[in-house]
Coordinates of C-alpha atoms in Angstrom, one line a residue:
M16 CA -24.7 -12.4 3.8
S17 CA -27.0 -12.7 6.9
V18 CA -28.7 -9.4 7.8
R19 CA -27.6 -10.1 11.4
L20 CA -23.9 -10.1 10.5
A21 CA -22.0 -6.8 11.0
K22 CA -21.1 -5.2 7.7
R23 CA -17.5 -4.8 8.8
T24 CA -17.0 -8.5 8.6
Q25 CA -17.4 -8.3 4.8
G26 CA -14.2 -6.3 4.6
I27 CA -12.1 -8.7 6.7
S28 CA -10.0 -10.9 4.4
P29 CA -9.5 -14.5 5.1
F30 CA -6.0 -15.9 6.0
Y31 CA -5.5 -18.2 3.1
V32 CA -2.6 -20.1 4.8
M33 CA -5.1 -21.4 7.3
E34 CA -6.8 -23.4 4.6
L35 CA -3.4 -24.8 3.7
L36 CA -2.8 -25.6 7.3
R37 CA -6.2 -27.3 7.6
R38 CA -5.4 -29.5 4.6
A39 CA -1.9 -30.2 5.9
K40 CA -3.4 -31.5 9.2
Q41 CA -5.8 -33.7 7.2
L42 CA -2.9 -35.2 5.2
E43 CA -0.9 -35.8 8.4
A44 CA -3.9 -37.6 9.9
Q45 CA -3.9 -39.8 6.9
G46 CA -0.2 -40.7 7.6
K47 CA 1.5 -38.3 5.1
D48 CA 4.7 -36.6 6.2
V49 CA 4.3 -32.9 5.9
I50 CA 7.1 -30.4 6.3
H51 CA 5.7 -27.1 7.7
M52 CA 7.2 -24.0 6.3
E53 CA 4.0 -22.0 6.3
I54 CA 3.3 -20.7 9.8
G55 CA 5.3 -18.0 11.5
E56 CA 5.9 -19.9 14.7
P57 CA 9.3 -20.9 16.0
D58 CA 9.8 -24.6 16.4
F59 CA 11.8 -24.2 19.5
A60 CA 10.0 -24.8 22.8
T61 CA 9.6 -21.9 25.2
P62 CA 12.8 -21.5 27.2
Q63 CA 12.7 -23.5 30.3
T64 CA 13.4 -20.5 32.6
I65 CA 10.2 -18.9 31.3
I66 CA 8.1 -22.1 31.7
E67 CA 9.4 -22.5 35.3
A68 CA 8.5 -18.9 36.2
G69 CA 4.9 -19.4 34.9
I70 CA 4.6 -22.7 36.8
R71 CA 5.8 -21.1 40.0
Q72 CA 3.1 -18.4 39.8
L73 CA 0.4 -21.0 39.0
K74 CA 1.4 -23.0 42.1
T75 CA 0.9 -20.0 44.4
G76 CA -2.8 -20.1 43.5
E77 CA -2.8 -16.3 43.2
V78 CA -3.8 -16.2 39.6
K79 CA -5.9 -13.1 39.8
Y80 CA -6.3 -10.0 37.7
T81 CA -3.3 -7.7 37.4
P82 CA -3.7 -3.9 36.7
A83 CA -5.1 -3.4 33.2
A84 CA -1.8 -1.9 32.0
G85 CA 0.1 -4.9 33.2
L86 CA 2.2 -6.0 36.1
P87 CA 4.2 -3.0 37.3
E88 CA 7.3 -5.1 37.6
L89 CA 7.0 -6.4 34.0
R90 CA 6.4 -2.9 32.7
E91 CA 9.6 -1.8 34.6
K92 CA 11.5 -4.8 33.1
I93 CA 10.4 -3.7 29.6
A94 CA 11.6 -0.2 30.3
E95 CA 14.9 -1.5 31.5
F96 CA 15.2 -3.6 28.3
Y97 CA 14.9 -0.5 26.1
Q98 CA 17.5 1.2 28.1
T99 CA 19.9 -1.7 27.9
R100 CA 19.4 -2.8 24.4
Y101 CA 18.6 0.5 22.6
S102 CA 19.9 3.2 25.1
V103 CA 16.4 4.6 25.0
T104 CA 14.6 5.9 28.1
V105 CA 10.9 5.0 28.3
D106 CA 8.6 6.0 31.1
K107 CA 6.9 2.8 32.2
K108 CA 3.5 4.5 32.4
R109 CA 3.6 4.6 28.6
I110 CA 4.0 0.8 28.5
F111 CA 1.0 -1.5 28.3
V112 CA 1.2 -5.3 28.5
T113 CA -1.2 -6.8 26.1
P114 CA -2.6 -10.2 25.0
G115 CA 0.0 -10.6 22.2
A116 CA 0.9 -8.0 19.6
S117 CA -2.6 -8.4 18.3
G118 CA -3.9 -6.9 21.6
A119 CA -1.3 -4.1 21.2
F120 CA -2.6 -3.2 17.7
L121 CA -6.2 -3.2 19.0
L122 CA -5.3 -0.7 21.7
A123 CA -3.2 1.5 19.5
L124 CA -5.8 1.8 16.7
G125 CA -8.7 1.9 19.2
A126 CA -7.1 4.9 20.9
S127 CA -6.1 6.8 17.7
L128 CA -8.1 5.8 14.6
N129 CA -11.5 7.3 13.7
P130 CA -13.9 5.8 11.2
A131 CA -13.0 6.5 7.5
E132 CA -9.4 7.5 8.4
E133 CA -6.7 5.9 6.4
L134 CA -3.5 4.1 7.5
L135 CA -0.7 3.7 5.1
M136 CA 1.2 0.5 5.0
A137 CA 3.5 -1.4 2.6
D138 CA 2.2 -4.0 0.2
P139 CA 3.3 -6.8 0.8
C140 CA 2.6 -6.7 4.5
Y141 CA 1.1 -8.9 7.3
P142 CA -2.6 -9.2 6.5
C143 CA -4.0 -8.9 10.0
N144 CA -2.7 -5.3 10.2
S145 CA -5.1 -4.2 7.4
N146 CA -7.9 -6.1 9.0
F147 CA -7.3 -4.4 12.4
V148 CA -7.8 -1.1 10.6
K149 CA -11.0 -2.3 8.9
L150 CA -12.3 -3.5 12.3
F151 CA -12.4 0.1 13.4
D152 CA -14.1 1.2 10.2
G153 CA -10.9 2.7 9.0
K154 CA -9.3 2.2 5.6
A155 CA -6.0 0.4 5.0
R156 CA -4.2 2.1 2.1
T157 CA -1.5 -0.3 1.0
V158 CA 1.4 1.2 -1.0
P159 CA 3.2 -1.1 -3.4
V160 CA 6.8 -1.5 -2.5
D161 CA 9.7 -3.4 -4.1
A162 CA 13.4 -4.2 -3.8
T163 CA 14.4 -0.6 -4.6
S164 CA 13.1 0.5 -1.1
R165 CA 13.9 -2.9 0.5
Y166 CA 10.2 -3.5 0.5
Q167 CA 9.7 -0.7 3.1
L168 CA 7.7 2.5 3.1
T169 CA 9.9 5.6 2.7
A170 CA 9.3 9.2 3.7
A171 CA 8.9 10.0 0.0
R172 CA 6.2 7.4 -0.6
I173 CA 4.4 8.4 2.6
K174 CA 4.3 12.0 1.3
Q175 CA 3.2 10.8 -2.1
H176 CA 0.2 8.9 -0.8
W177 CA -0.8 11.1 2.1
T178 CA -4.3 12.6 1.8
K179 CA -6.6 14.6 4.0
A180 CA -8.1 11.3 5.2
T181 CA -4.7 9.8 6.2
K182 CA -4.2 9.3 9.9
G183 CA -0.8 7.8 9.8
A184 CA 1.7 5.2 8.6
L185 CA 2.7 1.8 9.8
I186 CA 6.2 0.4 9.2
A187 CA 7.2 -3.2 10.2
S188 CA 10.9 -3.8 10.6
P189 CA 11.9 -6.6 10.3
S190 CA 9.0 -7.1 8.0
N191 CA 6.6 -10.0 7.4
P192 CA 6.8 -11.5 4.8
T193 CA 10.1 -10.1 3.3
G194 CA 12.3 -10.1 6.4
T195 CA 13.8 -6.8 5.5
V196 CA 14.9 -4.1 8.0
I197 CA 14.5 -0.5 7.3
A198 CA 17.7 1.6 7.5
S199 CA 17.9 3.8 10.6
D200 CA 18.1 7.0 8.5
Q201 CA 15.1 6.0 6.5
L202 CA 13.1 5.2 9.6
K203 CA 14.0 8.5 11.1
Q204 CA 12.9 10.4 8.0
A205 CA 9.6 8.5 7.8
I206 CA 8.8 9.3 11.5
H207 CA 9.7 12.9 11.1
T208 CA 7.6 13.1 7.9
V209 CA 4.5 11.7 9.6
N210 CA 5.0 14.0 12.6
E211 CA 5.3 17.0 10.3
L212 CA 2.1 16.0 8.6
G213 CA 0.3 15.8 11.9
G214 CA -0.3 12.0 11.8
C215 CA 0.4 9.0 14.0
F216 CA 3.4 6.7 13.4
Y217 CA 3.1 3.0 14.2
S218 CA 6.2 0.8 14.4
D219 CA 5.7 -2.9 14.3
E220 CA 8.8 -4.3 16.0
I221 CA 7.7 -7.8 16.9
Y222 CA 10.7 -9.4 15.1
H223 CA 13.3 -7.3 16.9
G224 CA 16.0 -9.5 18.2
L225 CA 15.7 -11.8 15.2
V226 CA 18.1 -9.8 13.1
Y227 CA 21.2 -11.3 11.5
G228 CA 23.4 -8.3 10.8
E229 CA 23.3 -4.8 12.3
N230 CA 20.6 -4.5 15.0
A231 CA 17.3 -3.1 14.1
T232 CA 16.6 0.4 15.5
T233 CA 13.5 1.1 17.5
A234 CA 11.3 4.0 16.5
L235 CA 11.7 5.3 20.0
A236 CA 15.3 6.3 19.2
F237 CA 14.0 9.1 17.1
S238 CA 10.7 10.2 18.7
D239 CA 8.5 9.7 21.8
N240 CA 5.5 10.6 19.5
V241 CA 5.2 7.0 18.1
F242 CA 3.3 3.8 18.8
V243 CA 5.6 0.8 19.2
I244 CA 4.1 -2.7 19.0
N245 CA 6.2 -5.6 20.3
S246 CA 5.7 -9.2 21.5
F247 CA 7.1 -12.0 23.5
S248 CA 6.0 -14.4 20.8
K249 CA 8.8 -14.4 18.2
Y250 CA 12.3 -13.6 19.6
F251 CA 11.3 -14.8 23.1
G252 CA 9.5 -17.9 21.8
M253 CA 6.2 -17.4 23.8
T254 CA 3.6 -17.7 21.0
G255 CA 0.9 -19.6 23.0
W256 CA 1.4 -17.5 26.1
R257 CA -0.2 -14.5 24.4
V258 CA 1.9 -11.7 25.8
G259 CA 2.9 -8.5 24.0
W260 CA 3.3 -4.9 24.7
L261 CA 2.5 -1.5 23.4
I262 CA 4.3 1.8 24.0
V263 CA 2.2 4.9 23.3
P264 CA 2.8 8.7 23.2
E265 CA 2.2 10.3 26.6
E266 CA -1.0 12.0 25.4
F267 CA -2.6 8.6 24.7
V268 CA -1.8 7.0 28.1
D269 CA -5.2 7.6 29.8
A270 CA -7.3 6.7 26.7
T271 CA -5.3 3.5 26.2
E272 CA -5.7 2.5 29.8
K273 CA -9.5 3.0 29.6
L274 CA -9.6 0.8 26.5
A275 CA -7.4 -1.9 28.2
Q276 CA -9.7 -2.0 31.2
N277 CA -12.8 -2.4 29.1
I278 CA -11.6 -4.7 26.3
F279 CA -9.1 -7.0 28.1
I280 CA -9.4 -6.3 31.9
A281 CA -5.9 -7.7 32.0
T282 CA -3.4 -10.0 30.1
A283 CA -3.2 -13.5 31.5
T284 CA -1.5 -13.3 34.9
H285 CA 0.6 -16.4 34.8
S286 CA 1.9 -15.4 31.3
Q287 CA 3.0 -12.0 32.6
Y288 CA 4.9 -13.6 35.5
A289 CA 6.5 -16.0 33.0
A290 CA 7.5 -13.1 30.8
L291 CA 9.5 -11.6 33.6
A292 CA 12.0 -14.4 33.2
A293 CA 12.4 -13.6 29.5
F294 CA 14.8 -10.8 30.5
D295 CA 17.0 -13.0 32.7
E296 CA 20.6 -13.4 31.6
E297 CA 20.2 -17.2 31.3
T298 CA 17.2 -16.8 29.0
L299 CA 18.8 -14.1 26.8
A300 CA 21.8 -16.3 26.3
E301 CA 19.6 -19.2 25.1
L302 CA 17.7 -16.8 22.8
E303 CA 20.9 -15.7 21.3
R304 CA 21.9 -19.3 20.6
R305 CA 18.5 -19.7 18.8
R306 CA 19.0 -16.5 16.8
T307 CA 22.3 -17.9 15.5
E308 CA 20.5 -21.1 14.5
F309 CA 17.9 -19.1 12.6
E310 CA 20.6 -17.2 10.8
A311 CA 22.2 -20.5 9.7
R312 CA 18.7 -21.7 8.5
R313 CA 18.2 -18.4 6.6
D314 CA 21.6 -18.9 4.8
F315 CA 20.8 -22.5 3.9
L316 CA 17.3 -21.8 2.6
Y317 CA 18.3 -18.7 0.7
D318 CA 21.1 -20.6 -1.2
A319 CA 18.8 -23.6 -1.8
L320 CA 16.0 -21.5 -3.3
L321 CA 18.3 -19.5 -5.5
R322 CA 19.8 -22.8 -6.8
L323 CA 16.3 -24.0 -7.7
G324 CA 15.6 -20.9 -9.7
F325 CA 13.6 -18.7 -7.4
E326 CA 14.3 -15.0 -7.5
I327 CA 15.1 -13.3 -4.2
P328 CA 16.2 -9.7 -4.8
I329 CA 17.2 -9.0 -1.2
K330 CA 18.6 -11.4 1.3
P331 CA 16.4 -11.1 4.4
D332 CA 17.9 -9.2 7.3
G333 CA 15.7 -10.6 10.0
A334 CA 12.5 -12.5 11.1
F335 CA 12.4 -16.1 9.8
Y336 CA 10.9 -15.7 6.3
I337 CA 12.0 -15.6 2.7
Y338 CA 9.7 -14.0 0.2
A339 CA 10.6 -15.6 -3.1
N340 CA 9.5 -14.8 -6.7
C341 CA 8.2 -18.0 -8.2
S342 CA 7.0 -16.6 -11.6
K343 CA 9.6 -18.8 -13.3
F344 CA 7.4 -21.8 -12.3
T345 CA 3.8 -20.4 -12.1
D346 CA 1.5 -17.4 -12.5
D347 CA -0.7 -18.6 -9.6
S348 CA 1.3 -19.0 -6.4
Y349 CA -1.8 -20.0 -4.4
Q350 CA -2.4 -23.0 -6.7
F351 CA 1.3 -23.7 -6.7
A352 CA 1.2 -23.9 -2.9
L353 CA -1.9 -26.2 -2.9
D354 CA -0.4 -28.5 -5.5
L355 CA 3.0 -28.7 -3.7
L356 CA 1.3 -29.7 -0.5
E357 CA -0.8 -32.4 -2.1
A358 CA 2.0 -33.8 -4.3
E359 CA 5.0 -33.5 -2.0
G360 CA 3.8 -32.7 1.5
V361 CA 5.6 -29.3 1.7
A362 CA 3.5 -26.5 3.2
I363 CA 4.3 -22.9 2.3
T364 CA 2.3 -19.6 2.2
P365 CA 1.0 -18.0 -1.0
G366 CA 1.7 -14.3 -1.7
K367 CA -2.1 -13.4 -1.8
D368 CA -2.0 -13.6 2.0
F369 CA 0.2 -10.4 2.0
G370 CA -1.6 -8.1 -0.4
T371 CA -2.1 -7.6 -4.1
N372 CA 1.3 -6.3 -5.3
E373 CA 2.4 -9.1 -7.7
A374 CA 1.0 -11.6 -5.1
N375 CA 0.5 -14.4 -7.6
H376 CA 4.2 -14.4 -8.3
Y377 CA 5.4 -14.8 -4.7
I378 CA 5.7 -17.5 -2.0
R379 CA 6.7 -17.1 1.6
F380 CA 8.9 -19.8 3.1
A381 CA 9.3 -19.8 6.9
Y382 CA 12.5 -21.3 8.1
T383 CA 10.9 -22.3 11.4
T384 CA 12.0 -25.9 11.1
S385 CA 15.4 -27.6 11.2
I386 CA 18.0 -27.5 8.3
D387 CA 17.6 -31.3 8.0
R388 CA 13.9 -31.0 7.5
M389 CA 14.3 -28.1 5.1
A390 CA 16.9 -30.1 3.1
V391 CA 14.2 -32.8 2.6
A392 CA 11.7 -30.0 1.7
M393 CA 14.0 -28.7 -1.0
Q394 CA 14.5 -32.1 -2.5
R395 CA 10.7 -32.5 -2.7
L396 CA 10.3 -29.0 -4.1
E397 CA 12.9 -29.7 -6.8
K398 CA 11.1 -32.9 -7.7
F399 CA 7.8 -31.0 -7.9
I400 CA 9.3 -28.2 -10.1
N401 CA 10.9 -30.7 -12.4
K402 CA 7.5 -32.5 -12.9
G403 CA 5.9 -29.3 -13.9

């Protein structure tokens, strides 16, 4: 390693799926038909109402900095959204508009995490969350979870793994990669446990809205002493616009604003004006139609994978992923994914991207493409398995 590189970069793990994506793009350039089930990005275009709102703002020519915390009217809209959807009252001064959920995580951890402090999170989990912790010279302590807890951290496991160095716990619901939603009572217990231990609770809610049964519960329903991370990327279909939000406990408002001023100055202005339209009645109706389509895709893929012999202990409640046990076919899910891409042109994500807990036995399938395309992918997958 170069002596000029920061030591912290050694602890940042690569995103293995990006290598698969790079190879998939190479194969496509060579004329191969590749079915993408690896990247967590909806295939739907951004709703037209949102696009038009962004264009209107650009045409004004007034694309200047907004306040660091975000457009006041967008922060107000987000507060109204919590009141309408969750019956939760949030003071808009606690809401910060950020460059995606990633920006929200950077602010939350920057305001609360000290070097050497630990953050508990489930294994498997979204890999960037661990890397954000490492970026601030903290330690991500991943706790193995399984189907018995719906792949979620529980209050009991938080207590079991809590040490003097622990700063807090992170729960993602719906989760990536498993798509499971934590039960409301379990979430409440986890939050109260962390508060009793004097720590910080972080709730990753970026897949809220993409739930196919009982609605997910926001952590704010049980406490104001939580960090809530959300995004316009997934449910609202605004991945490339890079807009998210963070809600912080009141005592962190001033510190978070200072960080936002210095790190980001502001989130992209036209994207914030576009996001205002995300809460319009017309937009929400379109998003609900898309949610119904995702549910149909989940049901199709779940049944197809079970038929092929994959093990899926829990049918996902939300997001757009299925985390399937492939140990019947391989002991190396990464090589399995590479070989499937080369042989059949189906791109999926290996378990090693999400932790170490039986990672070689798991594959994540994203149902972010149409049922027709997934049907072809399942035919190719069956052919690949039978060859093996």
